[in-house]
Each structure stands twice: as C-alpha cells, then as structure tokens.
Short mmCIF file of C-alpha atoms and ligand atoms in Angstrom, two decimals:
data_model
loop_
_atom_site.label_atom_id
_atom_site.label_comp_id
_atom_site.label_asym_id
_atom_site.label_seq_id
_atom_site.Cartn_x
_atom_site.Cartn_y
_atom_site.Cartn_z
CA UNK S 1 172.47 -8.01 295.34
CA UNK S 2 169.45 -8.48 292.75
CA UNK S 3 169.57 -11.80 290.69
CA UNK S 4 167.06 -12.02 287.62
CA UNK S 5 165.81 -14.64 285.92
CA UNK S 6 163.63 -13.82 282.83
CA UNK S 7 160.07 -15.96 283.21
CA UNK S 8 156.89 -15.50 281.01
CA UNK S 9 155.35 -12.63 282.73
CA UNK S 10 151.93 -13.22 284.04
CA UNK S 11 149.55 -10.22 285.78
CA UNK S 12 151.44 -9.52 288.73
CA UNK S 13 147.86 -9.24 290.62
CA UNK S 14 147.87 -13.46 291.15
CA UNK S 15 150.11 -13.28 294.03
CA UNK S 16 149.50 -11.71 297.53
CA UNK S 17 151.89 -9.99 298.69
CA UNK S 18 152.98 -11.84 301.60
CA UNK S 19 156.55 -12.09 304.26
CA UNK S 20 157.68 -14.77 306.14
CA UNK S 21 159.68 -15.43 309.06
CA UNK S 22 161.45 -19.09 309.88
CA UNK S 23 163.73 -19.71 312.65
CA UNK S 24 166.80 -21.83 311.98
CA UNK S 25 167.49 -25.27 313.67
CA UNK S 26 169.93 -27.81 314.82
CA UNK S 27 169.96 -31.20 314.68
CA UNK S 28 170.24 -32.93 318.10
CA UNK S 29 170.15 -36.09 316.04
CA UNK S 30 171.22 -35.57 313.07
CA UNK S 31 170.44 -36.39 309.40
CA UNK S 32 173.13 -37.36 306.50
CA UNK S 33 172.27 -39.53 303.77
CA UNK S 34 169.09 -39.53 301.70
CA UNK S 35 167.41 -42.41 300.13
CA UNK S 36 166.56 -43.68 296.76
CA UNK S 37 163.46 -43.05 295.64
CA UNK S 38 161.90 -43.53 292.31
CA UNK S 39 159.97 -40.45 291.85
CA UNK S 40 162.32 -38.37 291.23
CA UNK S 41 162.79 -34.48 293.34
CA UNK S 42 161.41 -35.72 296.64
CA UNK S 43 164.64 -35.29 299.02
CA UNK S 44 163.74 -38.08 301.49
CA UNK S 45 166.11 -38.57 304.40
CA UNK S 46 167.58 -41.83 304.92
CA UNK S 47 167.37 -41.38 308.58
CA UNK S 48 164.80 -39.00 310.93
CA UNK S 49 166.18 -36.13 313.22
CA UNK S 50 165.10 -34.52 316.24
CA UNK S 51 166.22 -30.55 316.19
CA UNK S 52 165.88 -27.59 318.29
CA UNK S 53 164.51 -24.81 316.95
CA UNK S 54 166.92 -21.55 317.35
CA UNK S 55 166.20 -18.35 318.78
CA UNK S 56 166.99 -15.15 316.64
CA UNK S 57 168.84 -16.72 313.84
CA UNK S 58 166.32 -16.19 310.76
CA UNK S 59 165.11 -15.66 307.74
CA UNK S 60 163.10 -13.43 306.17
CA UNK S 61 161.28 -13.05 302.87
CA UNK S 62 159.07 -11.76 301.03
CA UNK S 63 157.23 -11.95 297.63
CA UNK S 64 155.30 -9.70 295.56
CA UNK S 65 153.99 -9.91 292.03
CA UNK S 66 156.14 -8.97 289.50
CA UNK S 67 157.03 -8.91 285.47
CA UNK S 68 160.13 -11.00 286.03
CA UNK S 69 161.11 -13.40 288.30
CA UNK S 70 163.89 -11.83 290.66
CA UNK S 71 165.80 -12.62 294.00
CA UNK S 72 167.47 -10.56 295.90
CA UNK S 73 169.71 -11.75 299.07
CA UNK S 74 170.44 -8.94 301.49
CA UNK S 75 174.21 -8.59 301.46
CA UNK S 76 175.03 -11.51 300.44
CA UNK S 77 176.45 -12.45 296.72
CA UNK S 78 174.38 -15.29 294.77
CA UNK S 79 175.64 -17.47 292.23
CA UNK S 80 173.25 -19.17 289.53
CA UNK S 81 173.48 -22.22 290.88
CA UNK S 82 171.48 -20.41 294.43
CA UNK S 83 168.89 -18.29 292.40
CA UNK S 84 167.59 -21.46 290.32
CA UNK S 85 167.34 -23.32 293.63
CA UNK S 86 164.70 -20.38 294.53
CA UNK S 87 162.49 -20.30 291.57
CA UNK S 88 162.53 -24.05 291.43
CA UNK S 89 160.86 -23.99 294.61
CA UNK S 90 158.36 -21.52 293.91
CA UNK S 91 157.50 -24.22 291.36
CA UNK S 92 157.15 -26.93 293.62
CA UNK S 93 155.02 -25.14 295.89
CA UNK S 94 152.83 -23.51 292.84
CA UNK S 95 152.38 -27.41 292.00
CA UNK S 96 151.86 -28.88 294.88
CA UNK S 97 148.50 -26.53 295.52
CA UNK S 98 147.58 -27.94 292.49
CA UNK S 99 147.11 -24.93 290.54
CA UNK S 100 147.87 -26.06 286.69
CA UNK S 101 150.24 -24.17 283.91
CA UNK S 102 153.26 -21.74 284.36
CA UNK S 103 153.69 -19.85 288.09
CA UNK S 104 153.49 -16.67 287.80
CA UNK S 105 156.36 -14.25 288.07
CA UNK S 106 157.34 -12.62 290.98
CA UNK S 107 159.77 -10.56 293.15
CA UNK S 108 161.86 -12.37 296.25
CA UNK S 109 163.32 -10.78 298.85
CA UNK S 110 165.30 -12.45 301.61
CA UNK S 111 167.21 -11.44 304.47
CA UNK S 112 169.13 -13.86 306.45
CA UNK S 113 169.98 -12.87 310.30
CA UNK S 114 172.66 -15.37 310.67
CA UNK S 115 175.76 -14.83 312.83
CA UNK S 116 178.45 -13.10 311.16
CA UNK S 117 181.06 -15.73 311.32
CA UNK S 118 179.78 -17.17 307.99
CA UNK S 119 179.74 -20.66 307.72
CA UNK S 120 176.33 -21.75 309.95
CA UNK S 121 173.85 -22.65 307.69
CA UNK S 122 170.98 -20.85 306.40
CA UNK S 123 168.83 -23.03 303.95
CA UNK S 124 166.62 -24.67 306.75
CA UNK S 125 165.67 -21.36 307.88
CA UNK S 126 165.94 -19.84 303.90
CA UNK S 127 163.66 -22.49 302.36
CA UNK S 128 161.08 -22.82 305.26
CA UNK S 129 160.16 -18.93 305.03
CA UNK S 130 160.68 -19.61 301.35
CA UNK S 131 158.00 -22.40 301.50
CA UNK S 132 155.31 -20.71 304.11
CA UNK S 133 156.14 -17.21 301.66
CA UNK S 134 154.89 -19.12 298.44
CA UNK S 135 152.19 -20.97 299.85
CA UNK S 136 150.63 -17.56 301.23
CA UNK S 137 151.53 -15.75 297.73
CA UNK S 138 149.88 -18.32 295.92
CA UNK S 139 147.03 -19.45 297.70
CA UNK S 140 143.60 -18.57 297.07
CA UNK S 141 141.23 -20.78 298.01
CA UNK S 142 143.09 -23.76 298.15
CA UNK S 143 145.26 -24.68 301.25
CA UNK S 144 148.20 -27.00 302.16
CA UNK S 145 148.15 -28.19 306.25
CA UNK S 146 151.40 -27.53 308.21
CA UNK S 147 152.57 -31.18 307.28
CA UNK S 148 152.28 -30.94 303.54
CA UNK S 149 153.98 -27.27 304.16
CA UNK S 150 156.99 -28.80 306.01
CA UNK S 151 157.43 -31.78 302.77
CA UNK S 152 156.96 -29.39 300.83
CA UNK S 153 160.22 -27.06 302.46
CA UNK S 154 162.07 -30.47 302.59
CA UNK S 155 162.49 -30.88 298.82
CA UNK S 156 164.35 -27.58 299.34
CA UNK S 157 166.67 -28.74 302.14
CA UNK S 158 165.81 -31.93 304.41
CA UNK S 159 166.42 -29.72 307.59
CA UNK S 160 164.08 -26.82 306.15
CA UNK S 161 161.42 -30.08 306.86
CA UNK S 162 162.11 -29.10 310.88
CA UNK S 163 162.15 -25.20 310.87
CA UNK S 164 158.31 -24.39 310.40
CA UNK S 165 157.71 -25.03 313.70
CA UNK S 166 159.62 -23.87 317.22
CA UNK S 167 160.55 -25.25 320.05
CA UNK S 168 161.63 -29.15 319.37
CA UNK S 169 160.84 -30.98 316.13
CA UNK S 170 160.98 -34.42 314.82
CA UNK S 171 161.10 -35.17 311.16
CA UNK S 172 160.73 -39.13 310.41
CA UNK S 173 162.55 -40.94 308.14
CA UNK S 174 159.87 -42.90 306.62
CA UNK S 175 159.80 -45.75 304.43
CA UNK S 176 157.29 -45.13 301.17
CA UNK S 177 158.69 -44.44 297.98
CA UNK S 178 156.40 -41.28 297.62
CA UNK S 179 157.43 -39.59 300.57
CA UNK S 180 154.37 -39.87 302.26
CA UNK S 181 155.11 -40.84 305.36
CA UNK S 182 158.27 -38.98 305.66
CA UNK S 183 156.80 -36.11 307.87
CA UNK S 184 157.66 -33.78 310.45
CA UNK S 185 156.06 -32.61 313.92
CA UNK S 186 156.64 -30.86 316.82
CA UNK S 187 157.39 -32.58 319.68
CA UNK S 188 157.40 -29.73 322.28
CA UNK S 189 157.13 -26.09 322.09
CA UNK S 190 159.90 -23.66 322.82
CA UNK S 191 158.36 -23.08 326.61
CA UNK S 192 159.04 -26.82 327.37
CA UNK S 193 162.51 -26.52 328.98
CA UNK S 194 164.62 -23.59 329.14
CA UNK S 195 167.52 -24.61 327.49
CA UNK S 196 170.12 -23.27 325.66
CA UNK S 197 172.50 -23.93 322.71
CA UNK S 198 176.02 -22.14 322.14
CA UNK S 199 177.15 -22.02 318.91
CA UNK S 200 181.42 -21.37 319.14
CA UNK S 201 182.63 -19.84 315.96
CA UNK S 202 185.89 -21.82 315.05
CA UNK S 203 186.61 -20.43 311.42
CA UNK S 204 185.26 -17.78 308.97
CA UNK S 205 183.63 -18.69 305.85
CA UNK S 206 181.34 -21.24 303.97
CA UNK S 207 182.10 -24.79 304.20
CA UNK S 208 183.68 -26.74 300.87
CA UNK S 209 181.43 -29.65 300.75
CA UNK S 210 177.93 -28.69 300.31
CA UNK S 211 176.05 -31.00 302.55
CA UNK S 212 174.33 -32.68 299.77
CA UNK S 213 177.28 -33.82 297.96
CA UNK S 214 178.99 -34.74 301.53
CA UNK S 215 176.07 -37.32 301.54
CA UNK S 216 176.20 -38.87 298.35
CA UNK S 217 179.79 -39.68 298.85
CA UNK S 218 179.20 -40.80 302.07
CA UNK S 219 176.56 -43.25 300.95
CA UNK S 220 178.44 -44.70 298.23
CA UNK S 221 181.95 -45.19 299.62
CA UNK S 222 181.53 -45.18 303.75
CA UNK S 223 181.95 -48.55 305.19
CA UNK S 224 180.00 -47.08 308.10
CA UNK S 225 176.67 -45.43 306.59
CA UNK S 226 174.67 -48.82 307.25
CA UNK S 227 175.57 -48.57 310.19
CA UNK S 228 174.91 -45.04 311.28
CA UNK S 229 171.36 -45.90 309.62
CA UNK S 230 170.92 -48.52 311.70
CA UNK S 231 171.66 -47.11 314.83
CA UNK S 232 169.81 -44.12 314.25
CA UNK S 233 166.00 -44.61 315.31
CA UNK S 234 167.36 -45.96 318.39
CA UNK S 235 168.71 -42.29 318.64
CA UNK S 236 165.92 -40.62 317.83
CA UNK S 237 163.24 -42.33 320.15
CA UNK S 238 166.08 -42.43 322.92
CA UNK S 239 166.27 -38.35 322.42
CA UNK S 240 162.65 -37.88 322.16
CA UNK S 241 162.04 -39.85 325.65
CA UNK S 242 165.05 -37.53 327.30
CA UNK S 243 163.34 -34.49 326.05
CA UNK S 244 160.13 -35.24 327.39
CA UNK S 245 161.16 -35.82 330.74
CA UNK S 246 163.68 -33.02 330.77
CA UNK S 247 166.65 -35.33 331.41
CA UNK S 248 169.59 -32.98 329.79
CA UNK S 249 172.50 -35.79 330.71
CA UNK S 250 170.04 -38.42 328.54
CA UNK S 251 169.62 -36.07 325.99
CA UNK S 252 172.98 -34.86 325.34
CA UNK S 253 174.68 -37.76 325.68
CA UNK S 254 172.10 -39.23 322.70
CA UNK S 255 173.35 -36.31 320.94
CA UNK S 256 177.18 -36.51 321.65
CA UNK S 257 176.86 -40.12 320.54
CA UNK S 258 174.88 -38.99 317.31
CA UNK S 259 177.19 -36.65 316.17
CA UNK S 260 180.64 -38.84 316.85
CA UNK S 261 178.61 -41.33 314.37
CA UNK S 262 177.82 -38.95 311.59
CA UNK S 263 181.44 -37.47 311.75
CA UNK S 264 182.86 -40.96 312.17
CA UNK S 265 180.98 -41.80 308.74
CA UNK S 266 182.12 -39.06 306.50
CA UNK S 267 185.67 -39.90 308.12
CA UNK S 268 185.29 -42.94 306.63
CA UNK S 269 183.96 -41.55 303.28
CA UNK S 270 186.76 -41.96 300.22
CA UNK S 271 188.04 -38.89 299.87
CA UNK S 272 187.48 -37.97 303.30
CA UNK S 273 184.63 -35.65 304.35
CA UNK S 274 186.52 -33.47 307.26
CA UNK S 275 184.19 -30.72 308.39
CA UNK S 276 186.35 -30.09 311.26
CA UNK S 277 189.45 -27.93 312.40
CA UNK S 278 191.92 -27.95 314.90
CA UNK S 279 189.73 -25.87 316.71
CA UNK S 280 186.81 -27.74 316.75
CA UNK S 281 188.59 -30.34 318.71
CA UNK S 282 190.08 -28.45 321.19
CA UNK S 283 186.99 -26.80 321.53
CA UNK S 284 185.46 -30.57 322.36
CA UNK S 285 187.81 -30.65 324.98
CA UNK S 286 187.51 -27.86 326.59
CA UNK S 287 183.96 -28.43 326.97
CA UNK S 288 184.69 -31.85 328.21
CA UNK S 289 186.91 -30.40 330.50
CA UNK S 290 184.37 -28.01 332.06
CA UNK S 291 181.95 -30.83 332.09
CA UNK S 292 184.32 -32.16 334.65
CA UNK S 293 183.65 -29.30 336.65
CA UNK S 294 180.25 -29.43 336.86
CA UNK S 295 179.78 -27.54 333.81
CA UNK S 296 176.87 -30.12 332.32
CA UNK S 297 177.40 -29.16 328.67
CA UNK S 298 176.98 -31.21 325.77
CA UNK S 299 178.54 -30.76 322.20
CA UNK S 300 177.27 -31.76 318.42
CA UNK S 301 178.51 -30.63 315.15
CA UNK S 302 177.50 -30.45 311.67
CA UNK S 303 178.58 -29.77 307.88
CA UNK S 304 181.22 -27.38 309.64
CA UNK S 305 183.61 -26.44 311.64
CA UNK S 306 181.08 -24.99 313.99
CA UNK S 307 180.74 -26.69 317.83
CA UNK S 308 177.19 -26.26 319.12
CA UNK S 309 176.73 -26.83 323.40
CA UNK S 310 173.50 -27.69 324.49
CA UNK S 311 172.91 -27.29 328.23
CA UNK S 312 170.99 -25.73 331.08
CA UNK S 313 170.10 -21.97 331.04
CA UNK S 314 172.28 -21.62 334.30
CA UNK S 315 175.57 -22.86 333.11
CA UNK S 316 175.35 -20.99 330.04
CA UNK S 317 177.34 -18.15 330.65
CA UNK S 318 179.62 -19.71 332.41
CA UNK S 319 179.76 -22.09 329.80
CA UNK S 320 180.08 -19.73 327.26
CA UNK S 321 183.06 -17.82 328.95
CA UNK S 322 184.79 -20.44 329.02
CA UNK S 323 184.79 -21.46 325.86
CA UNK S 324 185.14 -17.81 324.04
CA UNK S 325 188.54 -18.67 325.69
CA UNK S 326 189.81 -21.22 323.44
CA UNK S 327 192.44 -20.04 321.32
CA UNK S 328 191.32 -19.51 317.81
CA UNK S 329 187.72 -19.14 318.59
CA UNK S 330 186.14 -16.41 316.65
CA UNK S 331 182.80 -15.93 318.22
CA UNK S 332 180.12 -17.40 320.83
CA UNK S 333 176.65 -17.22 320.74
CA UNK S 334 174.45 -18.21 323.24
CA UNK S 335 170.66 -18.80 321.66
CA UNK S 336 167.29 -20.30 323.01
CA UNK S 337 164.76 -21.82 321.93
CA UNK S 338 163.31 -20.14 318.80
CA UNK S 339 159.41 -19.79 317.67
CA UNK S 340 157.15 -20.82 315.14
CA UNK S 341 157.73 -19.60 311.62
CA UNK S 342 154.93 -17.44 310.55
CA UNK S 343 153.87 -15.49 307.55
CA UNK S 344 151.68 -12.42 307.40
CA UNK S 345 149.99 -10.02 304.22
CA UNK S 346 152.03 -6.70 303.24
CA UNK S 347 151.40 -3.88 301.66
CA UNK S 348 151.89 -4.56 297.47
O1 PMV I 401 169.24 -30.27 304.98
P1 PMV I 401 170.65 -29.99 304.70
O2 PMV I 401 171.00 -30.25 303.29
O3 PMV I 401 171.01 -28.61 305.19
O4 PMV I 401 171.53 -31.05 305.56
C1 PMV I 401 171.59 -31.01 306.95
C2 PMV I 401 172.65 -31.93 307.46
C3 PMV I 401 173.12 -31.70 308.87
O5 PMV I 401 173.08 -30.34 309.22
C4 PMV I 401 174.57 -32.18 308.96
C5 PMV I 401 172.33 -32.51 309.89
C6 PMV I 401 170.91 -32.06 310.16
O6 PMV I 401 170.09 -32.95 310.44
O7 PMV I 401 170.62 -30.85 310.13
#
C-alpha cells in the first residue's frame, strides 16, 4: 500500500537513487527502558545489549527522488502514526550530515522479509536499511562513519542501533546526556561460531504494547527496573566474555537469566506488561525438558509472545522438531547468523 505525505517539492535530482539491505537482530541481552536526557529526540537506552544478528529476516528499501514524499510498505497496511515515523527519519539523517534547510522529497520503498506469523519485529531491521538508505540518498560529499550511522538508526528504534552490522553486536548504554558515548560495535562477525537461533511461533499477530510505551510504564511504576539496570552490565560483559570463547552454556545461561529479568520487570509494571501466552511457557518447558536430554538449548523472549532458542548448529534440528511439537505452536524457524547491512546505487 502507498502512503503520501505532501512535502515542499524540491528537484528530485538531489537524491541518489540508492537500496538498502539490513538484517534483523535479537537481543541476547536485552534492552527495556530508556533514559532521560535533556536534548530532546535522542532515544538513549538505559541499559546496553549484546544481539545476534539474524540470517534472512530483512529489510529492504529503497529511495528515489521524487515530487512528494511517499512510502510504500510491501503488503503490509500503514497507519499515520508509521508513515510520519519514516519521513521523520529522513529528517534526522538529512540533519545529521549537516546539510541546512528543508530535505528534499522523495519516494520510499520497503519490503520486509519477516516470517509470516506476524508479530516478530521489524523496526531494527526497517530503520537500519532506512538509515544506511538516506545516508547514501543524501550524501554528496559529506559522510557519516558506521558509528554515527548506527546513532543515527537508534533514534528510530534503540535495536535498529545493533542491525548495521552482522554477526554479534554490542550497543553501550552510555552515560552523556548527548548521546555520545552511547554507541554500538561489532563484537564478532557472523563466521565466529556457527550457531543458531529458533524462533517458535506461539500466536499470530502484532503485539498490544508497542515496546516503547511497555518501557515508559515500566520505568515509572516497576519496583524492579533499578534493579534490572543494575544488574545489567554485569550481563553484558559476562555475555561478551562467553561469546568470545565460544562457551554456549555461559552464554545462554547469561541470556536465560537476562530475559527472566526483563519479563520479571514488566510483570511487575502497574498494569501489567504480559508479552507472553500459555504457549510461550510451555514452550520454556519443553525446551527445558530437552535440555535434560542433552538437547543444550537456551531460550529468551521479547515484546512478544515469540520464544527464541539459541544453541549449537547440531542440535538444531533436533531441537527444532521437538519443539514444532508443542501444542499451539504455529511455526519454527531455524536462522543463522545474518550479514552486514549494505546499501548499493540503482537505476533512477
Ligand atoms: O528498539 P525497540 O523499540 O524495538 O525495543 C527493543 C526491545 C526488546 O526487543 C525487548 C529488547 C532488545 O534489546 O531488542
């Protein structure tokens, strides 16, 4: 469906042509809960993550020039609310190369290659090729690094921040009111460990907390958010060291232990933030279960109902077999490790 939104027209000619391609990502230790910050529009994290960067779930998108702004979503319907999000960012990034008066107008395309069970989400992926799409559109001479790229996608969505780059990414927290040390990296690329991560489809359609509601409530009412903040970094450097040295038991039991925090906070938000379903649990047991057995799988969960397993490329199908069986489940995918988001010149 094509969304418009009417824009001074400029001469279509001042933006490349351009498409982008970012991977989605999941948190292995997770973010929820941003900070205050006085400048307003930054989007900082009250906590860092460490994610893995997904195989074949994507974006893509393009821009060209164009008389009007528009967006178009491949098969999927918008709502206002979605379409200013877009063309708010292509102001952001149109500022942040410095360049001074009105963007110019221009056409958006986007195509999401999500499962489809709806209901995983798609803005880390969405406003990372969104990002890496505008920056190459608008360009000319002057260029943002990779860093300034990734802050720049985080003022979009804070896990957008980790989806410019495959393989295993770290976004920090940071602690300066402008943001500036509130960066991401990658940690490893996707060749570091062959790993994999099934995502089990417990229920059909989009979630009914937006995440960024979720953690506003959660910060104002949760007895627990100071302390999920505070044990966080010892999460995140924990995870980090497991990943490094390959140690998948380390690693997803730093990620179990994340997630149980995070879901144990929005429990405790007033009203209650429950993301999950009966299946979800019984899913989390079953996994459990086939741990038991030798099965060396690890679960984490996010704004959803959705259980993501992280474990070894040789227990995956097994894994995955055995967890299609759970009554209820709708789907199972089993993904890798994704690549680097890229963006290349196309034809006007
Ligand atoms: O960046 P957002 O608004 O999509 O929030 C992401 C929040 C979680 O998915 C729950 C955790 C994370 O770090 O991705």
């Amino acid at each position: 469906m094509i969304s418009t939104q009417q824009n001074s027209s400029s001469a279509p000619g001042a933006v490349a042509s351009v498409r982008a391609v970012a991977h989605s990502n999941i948190a292995l230790v997770k973010y929820w809960g941003k900070r205050s910050s006085v400048v307003p529009d930054l989007n900082l994290p009250a906590v860092g993550s460490l994610s893995m960067t997904l195989a074949d779930l994507r974006t893509e998108t393009e821009i060209r020039g164009a008389d009007s702004d528009s967006f178009e979503l491949a098969g999927e319907t918008l709502d206002e609310g979605a379409t200013r999000k877009v063309f708010m960012h292509l102001d952001r990034v149109w500022a942040g190369l410095g360049h001074p008066g009105e963007r110019p107008t221009c056409a958006v395309r986007s195509k999401n290659y999500l499962p489809t069970a709806a209901g995983l989400a798609s803005s880390a992926s969405g406003f990372a090729a969104l990002t890496l799409a505008a920056h190459e559109a608008f360009a000319g001479d002057g260029r943002l690094d990779l860093a300034q790229l990734s802050a720049l996608a985080r003022r979009g969505s804070g896990s957008a921040a980790r989806s410019l780059w495959g393989g295993f990414v770290r976004l920090e927290a940071g602690l300066a009111e402008d943001g500036s040390d509130c960066i991401a990296a990658p940690l490893a690329p996707a060749n570091h460990w062959d790993l994999r991560l099934i995502v089990v489809h417990t229920a059909r359609g989009a979630k009914a907390v937006g995440s960024t509601g979720g953690m506003q409530r959660s910060r104002e009412t949760s007895p627990y958010f100071p302390a999920w903040i505070e044990s966080s970094l010892a999460d995140l450097n924990g995870a980090q060291a497991a990943l490094l040295t390959r140690d998948l038991p380390r690693l997803g039991t730093i990620m179990e232990h994340s997630c149980f925090k995070m879901h144990a906070c929005m429990f405790a938000t007033q009203p209650p933030l429950v993301y999950w379903n009966g299946r979800t649990l019984d899913v989390i047991h079953a996994l459990w279960s086939a741990r038991e057995d030798g099965l060396m799988g690890y679960a984490t969960s996010d704004a959803g109902p959705h259980v993501k397993v992280l474990c070894s490329a040789e227990h995956a199908p097994a894994l995955a077999a055995r967890l299609a069986a759970v009554p209820g489940v709708e789907a199972v995918q089993s993904l890798s490790t994704g690549p680097d988001a890229y963006v290349e010149r196309i034809e006007p």
